[in-house]
PDB file of N, CA and C in Angstrom:
ATOM      1  N   UNK A   1      14.612   7.984   9.784  1.00 41.00           N
ATOM      2  CA  UNK A   1      14.748   7.174  10.994  1.00 41.00           C
ATOM      3  C   UNK A   1      14.348   5.743  10.676  1.00 41.00           C
ATOM      4  N   UNK A   2      15.056   4.822  11.238  1.00 42.00           N
ATOM      5  CA  UNK A   2      14.798   3.419  10.977  1.00 42.00           C
ATOM      6  C   UNK A   2      14.216   2.779  12.229  1.00 42.00           C
ATOM      7  N   UNK A   3      13.158   2.024  12.075  1.00 43.00           N
ATOM      8  CA  UNK A   3      12.510   1.403  13.228  1.00 43.00           C
ATOM      9  C   UNK A   3      13.196   0.091  13.583  1.00 43.00           C
ATOM     10  N   UNK A   4      13.414  -0.120  14.874  1.00 45.00           N
ATOM     11  CA  UNK A   4      13.982  -1.374  15.359  1.00 45.00           C
ATOM     12  C   UNK A   4      12.884  -2.368  15.686  1.00 45.00           C
ATOM     13  N   UNK A   5      11.646  -1.958  15.565  1.00 46.00           N
ATOM     14  CA  UNK A   5      10.507  -2.792  15.921  1.00 46.00           C
ATOM     15  C   UNK A   5      10.294  -3.869  14.852  1.00 46.00           C
ATOM     16  N   UNK A   6      10.158  -5.119  15.311  1.00 47.00           N
ATOM     17  CA  UNK A   6       9.901  -6.228  14.402  1.00 47.00           C
ATOM     18  C   UNK A   6       8.628  -6.922  14.840  1.00 47.00           C
ATOM     19  N   UNK A   7       8.480  -8.179  14.556  1.00 48.00           N
ATOM     20  CA  UNK A   7       7.295  -8.933  14.945  1.00 48.00           C
ATOM     21  C   UNK A   7       7.090  -8.992  16.441  1.00 48.00           C
ATOM     22  N   UNK A   8       8.054  -8.550  17.228  1.00 47.00           N
ATOM     23  CA  UNK A   8       7.933  -8.585  18.686  1.00 47.00           C
ATOM     24  C   UNK A   8       7.236  -7.354  19.250  1.00 47.00           C
ATOM     25  N   UNK A   9       6.740  -6.474  18.402  1.00 50.00           N
ATOM     26  CA  UNK A   9       6.063  -5.267  18.887  1.00 50.00           C
ATOM     27  C   UNK A   9       4.817  -5.644  19.688  1.00 50.00           C
ATOM     28  N   UNK A  10       4.474  -4.810  20.673  1.00 49.00           N
ATOM     29  CA  UNK A  10       3.282  -5.094  21.465  1.00 49.00           C
ATOM     30  C   UNK A  10       2.030  -5.149  20.601  1.00 49.00           C
ATOM     31  N   UNK A  11       1.100  -5.992  20.980  1.00 53.00           N
ATOM     32  CA  UNK A  11      -0.174  -6.098  20.272  1.00 53.00           C
ATOM     33  C   UNK A  11      -1.033  -4.881  20.599  1.00 53.00           C
ATOM     34  N   UNK A  12      -2.010  -4.555  19.738  1.00 51.00           N
ATOM     35  CA  UNK A  12      -2.905  -3.436  20.047  1.00 51.00           C
ATOM     36  C   UNK A  12      -3.539  -3.619  21.423  1.00 51.00           C
ATOM     37  N   UNK A  13      -3.541  -2.537  22.209  1.00 62.00           N
ATOM     38  CA  UNK A  13      -4.044  -2.645  23.574  1.00 62.00           C
ATOM     39  C   UNK A  13      -5.075  -1.597  23.950  1.00 62.00           C
ATOM     40  N   UNK A  14      -5.354  -0.648  23.105  1.00 66.00           N
ATOM     41  CA  UNK A  14      -6.315   0.377  23.493  1.00 66.00           C
ATOM     42  C   UNK A  14      -7.127   0.866  22.307  1.00 66.00           C
ATOM     43  N   UNK A  15      -7.999   1.830  22.579  1.00 68.00           N
ATOM     44  CA  UNK A  15      -8.907   2.333  21.541  1.00 68.00           C
ATOM     45  C   UNK A  15      -8.156   2.968  20.383  1.00 68.00           C
ATOM     46  N   UNK A  16      -7.030   3.659  20.656  1.00 66.00           N
ATOM     47  CA  UNK A  16      -6.270   4.272  19.572  1.00 66.00           C
ATOM     48  C   UNK A  16      -5.739   3.214  18.624  1.00 66.00           C
ATOM     49  N   UNK A  17      -5.195   2.143  19.178  1.00 67.00           N
ATOM     50  CA  UNK A  17      -4.685   1.060  18.336  1.00 67.00           C
ATOM     51  C   UNK A  17      -5.802   0.461  17.489  1.00 67.00           C
ATOM     52  N   UNK A  18      -6.970   0.265  18.081  1.00 70.00           N
ATOM     53  CA  UNK A  18      -8.094  -0.293  17.334  1.00 70.00           C
ATOM     54  C   UNK A  18      -8.486   0.646  16.200  1.00 70.00           C
ATOM     55  N   UNK A  19      -8.530   1.958  16.478  1.00 67.00           N
ATOM     56  CA  UNK A  19      -8.857   2.925  15.434  1.00 67.00           C
ATOM     57  C   UNK A  19      -7.802   2.901  14.340  1.00 67.00           C
ATOM     58  N   UNK A  20      -6.533   2.874  14.729  1.00 67.00           N
ATOM     59  CA  UNK A  20      -5.449   2.881  13.761  1.00 67.00           C
ATOM     60  C   UNK A  20      -5.522   1.668  12.846  1.00 67.00           C
ATOM     61  N   UNK A  21      -5.895   0.528  13.384  1.00 68.00           N
ATOM     62  CA  UNK A  21      -6.009  -0.686  12.581  1.00 68.00           C
ATOM     63  C   UNK A  21      -7.122  -0.587  11.544  1.00 68.00           C
ATOM     64  N   UNK A  22      -8.134   0.254  11.800  1.00 70.00           N
ATOM     65  CA  UNK A  22      -9.257   0.427  10.864  1.00 70.00           C
ATOM     66  C   UNK A  22      -9.086   1.632   9.952  1.00 70.00           C
ATOM     67  N   UNK A  23      -8.196   2.534  10.315  1.00 64.00           N
ATOM     68  CA  UNK A  23      -8.076   3.811   9.615  1.00 64.00           C
ATOM     69  C   UNK A  23      -7.522   3.644   8.201  1.00 64.00           C
ATOM     70  N   UNK A  24      -7.940   4.556   7.350  1.00 67.00           N
ATOM     71  CA  UNK A  24      -7.404   4.624   5.995  1.00 67.00           C
ATOM     72  C   UNK A  24      -6.068   5.364   6.052  1.00 67.00           C
ATOM     73  N   UNK A  25      -5.456   5.515   4.919  1.00 74.00           N
ATOM     74  CA  UNK A  25      -4.184   6.244   4.840  1.00 74.00           C
ATOM     75  C   UNK A  25      -4.355   7.628   5.459  1.00 74.00           C
ATOM     76  N   UNK A  26      -3.381   8.064   6.271  1.00 76.00           N
ATOM     77  CA  UNK A  26      -3.467   9.396   6.874  1.00 76.00           C
ATOM     78  C   UNK A  26      -3.549  10.473   5.796  1.00 76.00           C
ATOM     79  N   UNK A  27      -4.332  11.527   6.027  1.00 79.00           N
ATOM     80  CA  UNK A  27      -4.427  12.605   5.035  1.00 79.00           C
ATOM     81  C   UNK A  27      -3.061  13.223   4.744  1.00 79.00           C
ATOM     82  N   UNK A  28      -2.882  13.691   3.530  1.00 84.00           N
ATOM     83  CA  UNK A  28      -1.630  14.334   3.132  1.00 84.00           C
ATOM     84  C   UNK A  28      -1.319  15.480   4.090  1.00 84.00           C
ATOM     85  N   UNK A  29      -0.074  15.591   4.494  1.00 87.00           N
ATOM     86  CA  UNK A  29       0.335  16.659   5.391  1.00 87.00           C
ATOM     87  C   UNK A  29       0.181  16.332   6.870  1.00 87.00           C
ATOM     88  N   UNK A  30      -0.342  15.145   7.174  1.00 86.00           N
ATOM     89  CA  UNK A  30      -0.481  14.752   8.573  1.00 86.00           C
ATOM     90  C   UNK A  30       0.888  14.668   9.224  1.00 86.00           C
ATOM     91  N   UNK A  31       0.994  15.183  10.430  1.00 91.00           N
ATOM     92  CA  UNK A  31       2.212  15.050  11.233  1.00 91.00           C
ATOM     93  C   UNK A  31       1.825  14.336  12.514  1.00 91.00           C
ATOM     94  N   UNK A  32       2.640  13.388  12.912  1.00 89.00           N
ATOM     95  CA  UNK A  32       2.390  12.641  14.143  1.00 89.00           C
ATOM     96  C   UNK A  32       3.495  12.940  15.141  1.00 89.00           C
ATOM     97  N   UNK A  33       3.103  13.210  16.368  1.00 91.00           N
ATOM     98  CA  UNK A  33       4.039  13.461  17.457  1.00 91.00           C
ATOM     99  C   UNK A  33       3.812  12.384  18.497  1.00 91.00           C
ATOM    100  N   UNK A  34       4.818  11.557  18.732  1.00 91.00           N
ATOM    101  CA  UNK A  34       4.705  10.451  19.676  1.00 91.00           C
ATOM    102  C   UNK A  34       5.690  10.624  20.805  1.00 91.00           C
ATOM    103  N   UNK A  35       5.271  10.273  22.008  1.00 90.00           N
ATOM    104  CA  UNK A  35       6.195  10.200  23.127  1.00 90.00           C
ATOM    105  C   UNK A  35       5.678   9.152  24.095  1.00 90.00           C
ATOM    106  N   UNK A  36       6.586   8.533  24.812  1.00 89.00           N
ATOM    107  CA  UNK A  36       6.199   7.509  25.762  1.00 89.00           C
ATOM    108  C   UNK A  36       7.279   6.467  25.929  1.00 89.00           C
ATOM    109  N   UNK A  37       6.873   5.327  26.451  1.00 89.00           N
ATOM    110  CA  UNK A  37       7.800   4.215  26.656  1.00 89.00           C
ATOM    111  C   UNK A  37       8.363   3.760  25.306  1.00 89.00           C
ATOM    112  N   UNK A  38       9.631   3.366  25.267  1.00 91.00           N
ATOM    113  CA  UNK A  38      10.249   2.982  23.994  1.00 91.00           C
ATOM    114  C   UNK A  38       9.460   1.933  23.202  1.00 91.00           C
ATOM    115  N   UNK A  39       8.982   0.888  23.848  1.00 88.00           N
ATOM    116  CA  UNK A  39       8.256  -0.153  23.113  1.00 88.00           C
ATOM    117  C   UNK A  39       6.949   0.381  22.530  1.00 88.00           C
ATOM    118  N   UNK A  40       6.290   1.268  23.258  1.00 86.00           N
ATOM    119  CA  UNK A  40       5.032   1.848  22.782  1.00 86.00           C
ATOM    120  C   UNK A  40       5.275   2.793  21.617  1.00 86.00           C
ATOM    121  N   UNK A  41       6.294   3.641  21.739  1.00 90.00           N
ATOM    122  CA  UNK A  41       6.625   4.567  20.661  1.00 90.00           C
ATOM    123  C   UNK A  41       6.979   3.793  19.396  1.00 90.00           C
ATOM    124  N   UNK A  42       7.781   2.747  19.524  1.00 90.00           N
ATOM    125  CA  UNK A  42       8.151   1.931  18.363  1.00 90.00           C
ATOM    126  C   UNK A  42       6.929   1.283  17.720  1.00 90.00           C
ATOM    127  N   UNK A  43       6.042   0.744  18.539  1.00 86.00           N
ATOM    128  CA  UNK A  43       4.853   0.080  18.005  1.00 86.00           C
ATOM    129  C   UNK A  43       3.950   1.064  17.270  1.00 86.00           C
ATOM    130  N   UNK A  44       3.727   2.238  17.849  1.00 86.00           N
ATOM    131  CA  UNK A  44       2.875   3.233  17.192  1.00 86.00           C
ATOM    132  C   UNK A  44       3.542   3.808  15.948  1.00 86.00           C
ATOM    133  N   UNK A  45       4.844   4.037  16.010  1.00 89.00           N
ATOM    134  CA  UNK A  45       5.560   4.546  14.844  1.00 89.00           C
ATOM    135  C   UNK A  45       5.476   3.550  13.692  1.00 89.00           C
ATOM    136  N   UNK A  46       5.639   2.299  14.001  1.00 88.00           N
ATOM    137  CA  UNK A  46       5.552   1.253  12.969  1.00 88.00           C
ATOM    138  C   UNK A  46       4.144   1.192  12.377  1.00 88.00           C
ATOM    139  N   UNK A  47       3.135   1.239  13.235  1.00 84.00           N
ATOM    140  CA  UNK A  47       1.743   1.182  12.765  1.00 84.00           C
ATOM    141  C   UNK A  47       1.420   2.381  11.878  1.00 84.00           C
ATOM    142  N   UNK A  48       1.864   3.566  12.270  1.00 86.00           N
ATOM    143  CA  UNK A  48       1.618   4.756  11.446  1.00 86.00           C
ATOM    144  C   UNK A  48       2.355   4.665  10.114  1.00 86.00           C
ATOM    145  N   UNK A  49       3.584   4.175  10.127  1.00 88.00           N
ATOM    146  CA  UNK A  49       4.347   4.003   8.885  1.00 88.00           C
ATOM    147  C   UNK A  49       3.644   3.011   7.956  1.00 88.00           C
ATOM    148  N   UNK A  50       3.212   1.905   8.507  1.00 85.00           N
ATOM    149  CA  UNK A  50       2.525   0.894   7.694  1.00 85.00           C
ATOM    150  C   UNK A  50       1.173   1.394   7.191  1.00 85.00           C
ATOM    151  N   UNK A  51       0.581   2.352   7.899  1.00 83.00           N
ATOM    152  CA  UNK A  51      -0.682   2.941   7.456  1.00 83.00           C
ATOM    153  C   UNK A  51      -0.458   3.975   6.352  1.00 83.00           C
ATOM    154  N   UNK A  52       0.813   4.317   6.089  1.00 87.00           N
ATOM    155  CA  UNK A  52       1.111   5.224   4.992  1.00 87.00           C
ATOM    156  C   UNK A  52       1.688   6.569   5.388  1.00 87.00           C
ATOM    157  N   UNK A  53       1.967   6.785   6.672  1.00 89.00           N
ATOM    158  CA  UNK A  53       2.547   8.055   7.089  1.00 89.00           C
ATOM    159  C   UNK A  53       4.050   8.029   6.825  1.00 89.00           C
ATOM    160  N   UNK A  54       4.560   8.972   6.019  1.00 91.00           N
ATOM    161  CA  UNK A  54       6.005   8.997   5.756  1.00 91.00           C
ATOM    162  C   UNK A  54       6.793   9.243   7.042  1.00 91.00           C
ATOM    163  N   UNK A  55       7.947   8.610   7.170  1.00 92.00           N
ATOM    164  CA  UNK A  55       8.801   8.781   8.354  1.00 92.00           C
ATOM    165  C   UNK A  55       9.171  10.251   8.567  1.00 92.00           C
ATOM    166  N   UNK A  56       9.274  11.015   7.499  1.00 94.00           N
ATOM    167  CA  UNK A  56       9.636  12.428   7.629  1.00 94.00           C
ATOM    168  C   UNK A  56       8.539  13.239   8.313  1.00 94.00           C
ATOM    169  N   UNK A  57       7.343  12.690   8.435  1.00 94.00           N
ATOM    170  CA  UNK A  57       6.223  13.378   9.075  1.00 94.00           C
ATOM    171  C   UNK A  57       5.928  12.803  10.460  1.00 94.00           C
ATOM    172  N   UNK A  58       6.824  11.976  10.950  1.00 93.00           N
ATOM    173  CA  UNK A  58       6.684  11.362  12.260  1.00 93.00           C
ATOM    174  C   UNK A  58       7.813  11.842  13.168  1.00 93.00           C
ATOM    175  N   UNK A  59       7.440  12.387  14.306  1.00 94.00           N
ATOM    176  CA  UNK A  59       8.410  12.870  15.284  1.00 94.00           C
ATOM    177  C   UNK A  59       8.183  12.087  16.562  1.00 94.00           C
ATOM    178  N   UNK A  60       9.209  11.397  17.036  1.00 92.00           N
ATOM    179  CA  UNK A  60       9.041  10.518  18.190  1.00 92.00           C
ATOM    180  C   UNK A  60      10.128  10.760  19.233  1.00 92.00           C
ATOM    181  N   UNK A  61       9.728  10.612  20.483  1.00 92.00           N
ATOM    182  CA  UNK A  61      10.640  10.739  21.609  1.00 92.00           C
ATOM    183  C   UNK A  61      10.295   9.632  22.600  1.00 92.00           C
ATOM    184  N   UNK A  62      11.239   8.745  22.850  1.00 90.00           N
ATOM    185  CA  UNK A  62      11.022   7.666  23.808  1.00 90.00           C
ATOM    186  C   UNK A  62      11.601   8.061  25.163  1.00 90.00           C
ATOM    187  N   UNK A  63      10.842   7.821  26.209  1.00 88.00           N
ATOM    188  CA  UNK A  63      11.271   8.138  27.567  1.00 88.00           C
ATOM    189  C   UNK A  63      11.553   6.857  28.319  1.00 88.00           C
ATOM    190  N   UNK A  64      12.687   6.811  28.981  1.00 81.00           N
ATOM    191  CA  UNK A  64      13.059   5.605  29.713  1.00 81.00           C
ATOM    192  C   UNK A  64      12.784   5.716  31.200  1.00 81.00           C
ATOM    193  N   UNK A  65      12.365   6.872  31.690  1.00 73.00           N
ATOM    194  CA  UNK A  65      12.040   7.041  33.094  1.00 73.00           C
ATOM    195  C   UNK A  65      13.249   7.274  33.977  1.00 73.00           C
ATOM    196  N   UNK A  66      14.380   7.544  33.386  1.00 66.00           N
ATOM    197  CA  UNK A  66      15.604   7.784  34.177  1.00 66.00           C
ATOM    198  C   UNK A  66      15.783   9.238  34.443  1.00 66.00           C
TER     199      UNK A  66
END
């Protein structure tokens, strides 16, 4: 999966984002399941990828509220 998120991603806004910014590389075998607003899912997916989580271990679902 390719992320459409660029420099326009939302800035860290909560405790999880703060933790993620300090966290070391995710342990081997970590799987991340994300769901939420599209901009939030993109921002968290990008942050996890940059922290070292392979895209194949990231499962995301964006909800548009429709």
